Coordinates of C-alpha atoms and ligand atoms in Angstrom, one line a residue:
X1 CA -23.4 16.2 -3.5
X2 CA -21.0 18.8 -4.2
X3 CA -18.2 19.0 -2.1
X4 CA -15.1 21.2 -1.1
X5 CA -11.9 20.0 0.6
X6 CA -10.0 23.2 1.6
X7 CA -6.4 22.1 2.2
X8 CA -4.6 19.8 -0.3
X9 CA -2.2 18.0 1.8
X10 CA -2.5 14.3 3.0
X11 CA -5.3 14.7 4.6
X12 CA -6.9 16.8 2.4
X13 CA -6.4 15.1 -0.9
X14 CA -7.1 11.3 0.6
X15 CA -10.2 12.8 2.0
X16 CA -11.0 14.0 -1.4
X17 CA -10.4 11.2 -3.5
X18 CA -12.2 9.0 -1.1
X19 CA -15.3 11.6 -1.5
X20 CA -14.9 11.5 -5.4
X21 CA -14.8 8.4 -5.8
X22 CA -18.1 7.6 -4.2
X23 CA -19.8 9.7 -5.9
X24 CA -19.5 13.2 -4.9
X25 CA -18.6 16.0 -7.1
X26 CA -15.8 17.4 -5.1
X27 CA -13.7 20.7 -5.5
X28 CA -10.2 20.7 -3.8
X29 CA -9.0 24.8 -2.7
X30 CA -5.4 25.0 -2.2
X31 CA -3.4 28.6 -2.4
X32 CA -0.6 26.3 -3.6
X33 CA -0.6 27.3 -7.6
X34 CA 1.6 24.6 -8.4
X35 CA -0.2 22.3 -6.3
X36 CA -3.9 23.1 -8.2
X37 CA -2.1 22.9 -11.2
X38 CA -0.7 19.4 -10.5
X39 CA -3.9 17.9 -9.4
X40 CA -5.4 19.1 -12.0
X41 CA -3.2 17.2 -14.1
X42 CA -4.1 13.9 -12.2
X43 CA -0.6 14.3 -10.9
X44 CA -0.2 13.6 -7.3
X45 CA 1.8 16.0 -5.8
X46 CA 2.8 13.8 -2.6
X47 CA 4.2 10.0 -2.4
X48 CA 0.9 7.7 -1.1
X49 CA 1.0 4.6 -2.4
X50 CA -2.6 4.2 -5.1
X51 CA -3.4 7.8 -4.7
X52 CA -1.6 8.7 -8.2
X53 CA -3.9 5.9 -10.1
X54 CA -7.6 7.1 -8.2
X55 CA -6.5 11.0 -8.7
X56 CA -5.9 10.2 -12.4
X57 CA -9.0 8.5 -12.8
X58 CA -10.9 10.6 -10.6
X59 CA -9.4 14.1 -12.3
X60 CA -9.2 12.7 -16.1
X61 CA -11.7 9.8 -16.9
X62 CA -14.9 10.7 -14.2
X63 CA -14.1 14.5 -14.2
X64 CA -15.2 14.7 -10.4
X65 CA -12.6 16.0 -8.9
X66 CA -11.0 19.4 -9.9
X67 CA -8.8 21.5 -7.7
X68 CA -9.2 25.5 -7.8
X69 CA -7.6 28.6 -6.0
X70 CA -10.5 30.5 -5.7
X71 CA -13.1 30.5 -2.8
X72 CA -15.3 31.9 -5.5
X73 CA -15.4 28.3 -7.2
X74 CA -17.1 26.3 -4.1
X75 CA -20.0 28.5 -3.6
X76 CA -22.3 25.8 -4.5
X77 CA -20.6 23.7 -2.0
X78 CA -23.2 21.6 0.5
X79 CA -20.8 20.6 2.8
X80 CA -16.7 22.1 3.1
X81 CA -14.2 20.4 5.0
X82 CA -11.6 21.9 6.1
X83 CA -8.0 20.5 5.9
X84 CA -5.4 23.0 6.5
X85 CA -2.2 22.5 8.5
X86 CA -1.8 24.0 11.9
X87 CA 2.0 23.6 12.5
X88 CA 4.8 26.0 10.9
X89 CA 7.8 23.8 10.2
X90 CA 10.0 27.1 10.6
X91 CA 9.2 28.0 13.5
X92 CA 8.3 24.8 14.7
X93 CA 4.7 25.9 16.8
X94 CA 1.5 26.0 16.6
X95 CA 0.2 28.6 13.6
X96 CA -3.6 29.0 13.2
X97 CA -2.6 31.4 10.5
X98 CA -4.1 28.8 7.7
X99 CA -6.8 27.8 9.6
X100 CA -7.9 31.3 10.4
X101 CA -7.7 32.8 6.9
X102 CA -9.4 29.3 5.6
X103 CA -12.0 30.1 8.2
X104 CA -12.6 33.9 6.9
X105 CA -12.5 32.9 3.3
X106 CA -15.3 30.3 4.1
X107 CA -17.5 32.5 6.0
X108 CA -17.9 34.9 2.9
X109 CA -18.2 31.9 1.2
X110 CA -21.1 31.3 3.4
X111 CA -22.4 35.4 3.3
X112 CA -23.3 34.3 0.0
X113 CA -24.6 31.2 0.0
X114 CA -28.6 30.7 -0.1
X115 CA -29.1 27.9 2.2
X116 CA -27.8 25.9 4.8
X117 CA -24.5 24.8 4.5
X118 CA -22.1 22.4 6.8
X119 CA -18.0 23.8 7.8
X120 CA -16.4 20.4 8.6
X121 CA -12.9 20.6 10.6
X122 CA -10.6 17.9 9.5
X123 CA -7.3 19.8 10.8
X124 CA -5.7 18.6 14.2
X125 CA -6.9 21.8 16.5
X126 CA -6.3 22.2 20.0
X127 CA -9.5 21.2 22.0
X128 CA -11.4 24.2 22.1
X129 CA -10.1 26.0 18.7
X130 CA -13.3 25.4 16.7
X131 CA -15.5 26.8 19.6
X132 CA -13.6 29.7 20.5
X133 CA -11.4 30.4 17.0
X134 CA -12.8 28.7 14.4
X135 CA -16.8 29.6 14.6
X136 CA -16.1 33.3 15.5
X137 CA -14.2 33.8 12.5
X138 CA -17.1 32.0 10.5
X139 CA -19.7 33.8 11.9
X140 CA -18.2 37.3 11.9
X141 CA -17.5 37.3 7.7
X142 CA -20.5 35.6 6.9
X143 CA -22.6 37.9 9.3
X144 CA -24.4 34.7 10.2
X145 CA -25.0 32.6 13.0
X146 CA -23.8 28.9 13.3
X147 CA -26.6 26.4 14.2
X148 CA -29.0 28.2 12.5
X149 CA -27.8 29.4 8.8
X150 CA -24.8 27.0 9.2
X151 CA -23.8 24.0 10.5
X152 CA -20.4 23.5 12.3
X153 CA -18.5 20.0 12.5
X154 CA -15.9 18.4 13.8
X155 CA -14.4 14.9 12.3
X156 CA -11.1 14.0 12.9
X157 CA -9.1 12.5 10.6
X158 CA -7.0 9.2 11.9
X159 CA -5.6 8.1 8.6
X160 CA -1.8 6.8 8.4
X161 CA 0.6 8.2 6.1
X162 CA 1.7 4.8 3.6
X163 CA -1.7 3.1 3.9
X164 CA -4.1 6.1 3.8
X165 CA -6.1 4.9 1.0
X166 CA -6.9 1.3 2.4
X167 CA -7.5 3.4 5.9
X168 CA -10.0 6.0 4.3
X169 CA -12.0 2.8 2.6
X170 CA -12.5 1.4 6.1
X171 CA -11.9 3.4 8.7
X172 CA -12.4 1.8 12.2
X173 CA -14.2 4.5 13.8
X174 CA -15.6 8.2 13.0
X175 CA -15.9 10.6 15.3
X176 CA -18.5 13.8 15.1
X177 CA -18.1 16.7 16.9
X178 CA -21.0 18.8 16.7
X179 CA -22.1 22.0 16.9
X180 CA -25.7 21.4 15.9
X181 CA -27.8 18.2 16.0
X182 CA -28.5 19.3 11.9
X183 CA -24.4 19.2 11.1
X184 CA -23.9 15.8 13.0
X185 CA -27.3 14.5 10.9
X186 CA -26.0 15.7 7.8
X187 CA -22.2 14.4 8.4
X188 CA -23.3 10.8 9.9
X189 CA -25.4 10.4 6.3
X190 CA -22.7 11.5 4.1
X191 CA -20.0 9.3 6.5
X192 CA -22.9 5.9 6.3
X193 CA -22.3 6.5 2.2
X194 CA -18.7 5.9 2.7
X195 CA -18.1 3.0 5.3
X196 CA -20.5 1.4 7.9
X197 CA -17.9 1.5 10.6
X198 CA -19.0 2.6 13.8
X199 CA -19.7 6.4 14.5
X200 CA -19.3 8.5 17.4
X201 CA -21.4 11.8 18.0
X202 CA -20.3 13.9 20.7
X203 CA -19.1 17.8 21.3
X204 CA -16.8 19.2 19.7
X205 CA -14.0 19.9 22.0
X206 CA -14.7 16.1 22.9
X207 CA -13.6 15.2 19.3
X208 CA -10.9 17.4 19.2
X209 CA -9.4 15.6 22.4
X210 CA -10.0 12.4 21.2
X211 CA -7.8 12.9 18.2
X212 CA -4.9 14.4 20.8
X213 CA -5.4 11.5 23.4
X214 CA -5.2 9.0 20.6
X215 CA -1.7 10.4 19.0
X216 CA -0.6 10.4 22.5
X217 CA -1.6 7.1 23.3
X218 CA 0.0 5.5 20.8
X219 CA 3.2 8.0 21.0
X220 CA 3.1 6.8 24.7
X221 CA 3.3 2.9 23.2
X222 CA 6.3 3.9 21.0
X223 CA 8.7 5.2 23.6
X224 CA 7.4 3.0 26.5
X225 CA 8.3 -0.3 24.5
X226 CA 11.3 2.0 23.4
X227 CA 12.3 2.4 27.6
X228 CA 11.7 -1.3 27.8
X229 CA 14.1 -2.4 24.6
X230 CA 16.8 -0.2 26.1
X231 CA 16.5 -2.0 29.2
X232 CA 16.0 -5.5 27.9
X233 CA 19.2 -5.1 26.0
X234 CA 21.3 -4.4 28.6
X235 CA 19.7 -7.5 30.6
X236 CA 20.3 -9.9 27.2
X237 CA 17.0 -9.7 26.2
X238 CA 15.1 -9.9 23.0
X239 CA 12.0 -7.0 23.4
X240 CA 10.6 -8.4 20.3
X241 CA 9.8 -12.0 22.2
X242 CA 8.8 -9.6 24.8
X243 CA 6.0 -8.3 22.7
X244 CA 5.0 -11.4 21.7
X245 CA 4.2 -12.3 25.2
X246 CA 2.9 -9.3 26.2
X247 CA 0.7 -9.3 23.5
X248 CA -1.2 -12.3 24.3
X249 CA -2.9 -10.4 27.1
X250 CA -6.3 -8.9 25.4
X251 CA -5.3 -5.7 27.4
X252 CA -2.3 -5.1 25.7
X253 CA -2.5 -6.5 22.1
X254 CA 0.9 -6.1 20.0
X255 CA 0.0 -3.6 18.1
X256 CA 2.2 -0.5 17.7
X257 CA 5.1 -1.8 20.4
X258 CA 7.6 -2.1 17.4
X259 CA 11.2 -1.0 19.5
X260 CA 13.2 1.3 17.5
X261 CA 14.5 4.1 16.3
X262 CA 11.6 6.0 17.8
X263 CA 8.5 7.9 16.3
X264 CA 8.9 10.6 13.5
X265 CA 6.5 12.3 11.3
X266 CA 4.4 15.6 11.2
X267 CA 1.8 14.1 13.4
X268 CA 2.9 12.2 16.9
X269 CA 6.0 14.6 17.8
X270 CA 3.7 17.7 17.2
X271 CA 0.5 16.5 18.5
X272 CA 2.4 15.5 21.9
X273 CA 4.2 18.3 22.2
X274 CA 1.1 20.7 21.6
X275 CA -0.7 18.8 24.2
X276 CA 2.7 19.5 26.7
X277 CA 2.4 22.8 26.1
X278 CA -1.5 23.8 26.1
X279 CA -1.5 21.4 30.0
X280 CA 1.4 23.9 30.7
X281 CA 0.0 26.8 29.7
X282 CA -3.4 25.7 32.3
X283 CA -0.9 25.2 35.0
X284 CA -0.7 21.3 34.4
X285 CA 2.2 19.6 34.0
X286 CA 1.8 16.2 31.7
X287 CA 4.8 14.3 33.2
X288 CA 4.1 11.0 31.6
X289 CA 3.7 12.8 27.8
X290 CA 6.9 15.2 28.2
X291 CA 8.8 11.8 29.3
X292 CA 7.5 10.4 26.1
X293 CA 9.1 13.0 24.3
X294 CA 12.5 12.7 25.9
X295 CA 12.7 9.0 25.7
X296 CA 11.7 10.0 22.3
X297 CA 14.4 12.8 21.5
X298 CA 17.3 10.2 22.6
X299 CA 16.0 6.9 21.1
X300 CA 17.6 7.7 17.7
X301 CA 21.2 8.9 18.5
X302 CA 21.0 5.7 20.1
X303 CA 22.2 4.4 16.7
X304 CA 24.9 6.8 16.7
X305 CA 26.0 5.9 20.5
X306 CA 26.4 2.1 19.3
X307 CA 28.1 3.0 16.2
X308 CA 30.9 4.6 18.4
X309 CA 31.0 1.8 20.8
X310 CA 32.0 -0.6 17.8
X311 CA 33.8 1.6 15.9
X312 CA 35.8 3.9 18.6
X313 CA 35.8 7.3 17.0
X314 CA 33.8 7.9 13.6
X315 CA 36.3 10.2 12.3
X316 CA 37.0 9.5 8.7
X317 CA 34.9 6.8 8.7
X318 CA 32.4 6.0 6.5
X319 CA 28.9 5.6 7.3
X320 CA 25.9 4.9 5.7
X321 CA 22.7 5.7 6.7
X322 CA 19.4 3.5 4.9
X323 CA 16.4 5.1 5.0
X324 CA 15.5 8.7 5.5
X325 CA 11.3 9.0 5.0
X326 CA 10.3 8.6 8.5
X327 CA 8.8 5.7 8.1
X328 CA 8.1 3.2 4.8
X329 CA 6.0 4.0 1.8
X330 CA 5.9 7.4 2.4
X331 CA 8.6 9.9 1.1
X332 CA 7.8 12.5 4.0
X333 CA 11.0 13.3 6.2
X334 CA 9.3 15.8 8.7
X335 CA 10.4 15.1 11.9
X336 CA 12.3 11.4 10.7
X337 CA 15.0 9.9 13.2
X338 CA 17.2 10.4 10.1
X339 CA 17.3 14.2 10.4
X340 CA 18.6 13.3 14.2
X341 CA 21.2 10.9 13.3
X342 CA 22.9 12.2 9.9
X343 CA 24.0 15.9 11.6
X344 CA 25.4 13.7 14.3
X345 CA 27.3 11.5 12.7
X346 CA 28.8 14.7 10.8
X347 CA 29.4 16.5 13.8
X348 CA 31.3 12.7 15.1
X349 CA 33.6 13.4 12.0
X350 CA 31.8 10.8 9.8
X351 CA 31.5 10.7 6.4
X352 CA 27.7 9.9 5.7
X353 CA 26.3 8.1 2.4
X354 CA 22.9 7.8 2.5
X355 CA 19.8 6.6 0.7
X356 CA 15.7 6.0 0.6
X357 CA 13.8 4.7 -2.2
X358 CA 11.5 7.8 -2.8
X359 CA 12.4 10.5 -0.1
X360 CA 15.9 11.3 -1.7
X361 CA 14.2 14.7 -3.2
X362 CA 13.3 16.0 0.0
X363 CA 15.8 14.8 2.1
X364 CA 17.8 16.9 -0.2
X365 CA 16.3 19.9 0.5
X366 CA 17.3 20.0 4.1
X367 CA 20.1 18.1 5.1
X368 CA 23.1 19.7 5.4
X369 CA 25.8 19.9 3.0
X370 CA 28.9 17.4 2.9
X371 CA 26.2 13.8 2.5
X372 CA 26.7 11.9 0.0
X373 CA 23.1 10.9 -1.6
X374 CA 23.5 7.5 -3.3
X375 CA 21.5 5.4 -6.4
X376 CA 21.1 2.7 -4.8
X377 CA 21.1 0.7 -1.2
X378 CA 24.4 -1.0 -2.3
X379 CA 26.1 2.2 -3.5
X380 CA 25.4 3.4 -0.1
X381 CA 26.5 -0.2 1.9
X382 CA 30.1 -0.5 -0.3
X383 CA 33.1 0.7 0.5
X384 CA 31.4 2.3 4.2
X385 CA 32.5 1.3 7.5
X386 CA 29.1 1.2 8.9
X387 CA 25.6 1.0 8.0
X388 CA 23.2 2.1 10.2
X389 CA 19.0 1.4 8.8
X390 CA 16.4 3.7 10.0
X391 CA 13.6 3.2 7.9
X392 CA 12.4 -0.3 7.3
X393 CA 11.8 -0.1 3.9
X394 CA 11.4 -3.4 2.0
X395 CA 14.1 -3.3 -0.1
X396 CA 16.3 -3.4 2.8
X397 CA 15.2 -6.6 4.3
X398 CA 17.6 -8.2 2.2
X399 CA 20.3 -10.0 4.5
X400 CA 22.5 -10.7 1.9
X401 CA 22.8 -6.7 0.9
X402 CA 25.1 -6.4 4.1
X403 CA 27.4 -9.4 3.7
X404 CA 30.5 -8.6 5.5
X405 CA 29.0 -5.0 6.9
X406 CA 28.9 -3.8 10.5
X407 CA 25.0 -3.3 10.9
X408 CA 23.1 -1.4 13.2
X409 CA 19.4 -1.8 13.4
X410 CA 17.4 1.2 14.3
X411 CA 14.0 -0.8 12.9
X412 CA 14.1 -4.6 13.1
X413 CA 14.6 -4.6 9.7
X414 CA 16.6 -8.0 9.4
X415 CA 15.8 -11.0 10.8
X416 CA 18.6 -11.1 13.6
X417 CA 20.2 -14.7 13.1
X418 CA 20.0 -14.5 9.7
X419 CA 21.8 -11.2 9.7
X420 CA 24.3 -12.4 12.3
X421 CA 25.3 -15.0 9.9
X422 CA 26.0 -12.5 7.0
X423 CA 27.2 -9.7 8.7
X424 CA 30.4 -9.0 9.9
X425 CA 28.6 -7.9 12.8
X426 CA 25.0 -7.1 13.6
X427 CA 23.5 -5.2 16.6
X428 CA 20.1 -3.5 17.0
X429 CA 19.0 -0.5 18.8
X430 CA 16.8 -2.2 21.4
X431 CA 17.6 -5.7 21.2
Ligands
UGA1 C1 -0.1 8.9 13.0 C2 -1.3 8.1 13.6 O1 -0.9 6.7 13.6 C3 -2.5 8.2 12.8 O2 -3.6 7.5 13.3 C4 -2.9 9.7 12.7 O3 -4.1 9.9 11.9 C5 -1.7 10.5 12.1 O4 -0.6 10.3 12.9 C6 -2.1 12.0 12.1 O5 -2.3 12.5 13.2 O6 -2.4 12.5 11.1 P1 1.5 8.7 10.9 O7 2.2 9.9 11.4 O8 1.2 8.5 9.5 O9 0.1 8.4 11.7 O10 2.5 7.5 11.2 P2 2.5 6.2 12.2 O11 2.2 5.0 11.5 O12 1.7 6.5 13.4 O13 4.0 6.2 12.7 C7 4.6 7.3 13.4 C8 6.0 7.0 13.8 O14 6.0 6.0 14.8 C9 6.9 6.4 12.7 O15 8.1 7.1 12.7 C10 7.0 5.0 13.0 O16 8.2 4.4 12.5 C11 7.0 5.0 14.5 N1 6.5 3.7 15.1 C12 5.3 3.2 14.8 C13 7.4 3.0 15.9 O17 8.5 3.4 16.2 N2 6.9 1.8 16.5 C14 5.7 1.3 16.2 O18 5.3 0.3 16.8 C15 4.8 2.0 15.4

């Protein structure tokens, strides 16, 4: 089939290759001149670990998959996701600006087009946006009417950023939201071709919820096991033995109760808080999810709080901070428990070295002036006073990198007796 991915972000470009590489001739639209121009290339323009390899092959040895600027250039698409994002970093909200001029862009698109074809909305929307934003806009620039010279879907996207590619090859669920009974036909086939994990059909504001509810559900794990680490610490406790026991019980599991440095990224922190707001703005108030948040906004100064406790005042000293992605294998900072601790430590009077395997280039772009960006782990951990690890990356699992360090956890990065052994000291966040 020939297909168009509008939107060349994560989500866009894993949905994409996935799409090309079973098959489908697909055409990725991004204003992003640079961006097109990169793809084109078979470059990857964003750190996923196995998405460079498949784009090259995909763009340069099969030739199906080419990215383009122009609307114009996916008028023979069947089906055209949409994958736009719906957040503004700068002003830190919700913006349908993207969405809305990706949705009138598409419907002359579809003014043109001869026969039937299916809008699919990948982009994290506010229950109700595709009903009462999203079709309108369709409809009034291709002067046609959904259902019938159209087909309108909803499909969520519930990849994770580091292991998208393995997640889009077997996804554990898919989720329809349709307008029409012919758009959830047409996307269940084309969804079959890629995996034969179940498939939910519902409406569409169902499958817009279902997409909030999960971020929040798992946000919700984060900063409850979070509450519970703070506590078990003070009470001697290891919360990661706590885990193990909890997770014995089928109704629990021990997945996502990792205690921490808390939960970055462009997804949980703005899903949540769009959620807050939208109950807010109906007159609710979601106690439970704004308490997720808060436990949230405190869990990684934490770092900073025990840094002071062991070291009295930071002033002058020297501390270095490992790990700024906000989370492995991925080198987005958006939102990373880094960004909290680094401008306090500077505003403590430290002097901060820090270092990530591949988010070093965008770190740089926004962290203030005055830290020290270092080669290496090591360059970072000599001659500081303190190291403090927020991102478990691998390379940092070493013990032996910290021998004679003060260490402070933020991830569960070492193993804790090993590191006691090494370190001079060795303390973690929650435990
Ligand atoms: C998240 C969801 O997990 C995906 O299912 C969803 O598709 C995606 O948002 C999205 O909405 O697009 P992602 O943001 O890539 O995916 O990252 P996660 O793996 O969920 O991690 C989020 C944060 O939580 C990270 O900072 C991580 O370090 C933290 N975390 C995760 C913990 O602190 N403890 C855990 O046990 C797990």
């Amino acid at each position: 089939m020939n297909l168009a991915i509008v939107g060349s972000g994560y989500v866009g470009l894993v949905t994409s290759v996935g799409l090309a590489a079973n098959g489908h001739h697909v055409t990725c639209v991004d204003r992003d001149h640079s961006r097109v121009s990169l793809i084109n290339h078979g470059i990857c323009p964003l750190y996923e670990p196995g998405l460079d390899s498949l784009l090259q092959t995909l763009t340069k040895e099969k030739r199906s998959l080419i990215a383009v600027e122009d609307y114009n250039e996916i008028t023979d698409s069947e089906v055209i996701f949409v994958c736009v994002g719906t957040f503004s970093e700068s002003t830190n909200k919700t913006d349908f600006t993207n969405i809305i001029d990706a949705a009138s862009q598409i419907g002359r698109v579809l003014q043109r087009a001869p026969d039937y074809r299916l809008v699919v909305i990948k982009s994290t929307v506010i229950p109700g946006t595709t009903e009462e934003i999203i079709i309108p806009t369709l409809e009034k620039y291709s002067s046609k009417k959904a259902g019938r010279e159209f087909g309108v879907a909803v499909n969520p996207e519930f990849l994770q950023e580091g292991s998208a590619i393995q997640y889009s090859q077997s996804p554990d669920r898919v989720i329809i939201g349709e307008h029409d009974q012919k758009a959830g036909d047409t996307l269940e086939r084309l969804c079959h071709e890629l995996s034969s994990c179940p498939v939910l059909r519902t409406n569409m504001r169902t499958a817009e919820m279902i997409k909030y509810a999960t971020n929040a559900f798992l946000a919700t794990k984060i900063s409850f096991i979070n509450e519970i680490g703070n506590l078990c610490k003070n009470l001697g406790i290891d919360v990661y033995e706590v885990v193990k026991g909890m997770g014995c019980d089928p109704r629990i599991g021990d997945k996502f109760l990792n205690a921490g440095a808390g939960f970055g990224g462009s997804c949980l922190p703005k899903d949540l808080a769009e959620l807050v707001l939208k109950a807010h703005q109906m007159g609710y108030e979601a106690q439970l999810l704004r308490s997720v948040l808060k436990v949230n906004d405190n869990q990684a100064l934490r770092l900073v709080e025990i840094a002071k406790k062991r070291l009295g005042s930071l002033e002058h000293r020297v501390i270095a901070v490992l790990g700024l992605a906000f989370k492995p294998n991925t080198d987005d900072v958006r939102a990373a428990p880094a960004l909290k601790v680094i401008p306090q430590l500077l505003e403590e009077g430290a002097s901060v070295k820090v270092y990530d395997p591949v988010a070093m280039r965008q770190a740089k772009m926004i962290l203030p002036d005055g830290v020290k960006f270092c080669a290496s782990a090591s360059d970072a951990i000599n001659d500081s006073d303190g190291v403090l690890i927020v991102t478990e990356w691998d390379e940092f699992k070493d013990e032996s990198l910290y021998r004679g360090k003060l260490v402070i956890d933020g991830r569960r990065t070492l193993n804790p007796e090993k590191a006691r052994q090494v370190c001079r000291y060795y303390e973690g966040v929650c435990w």
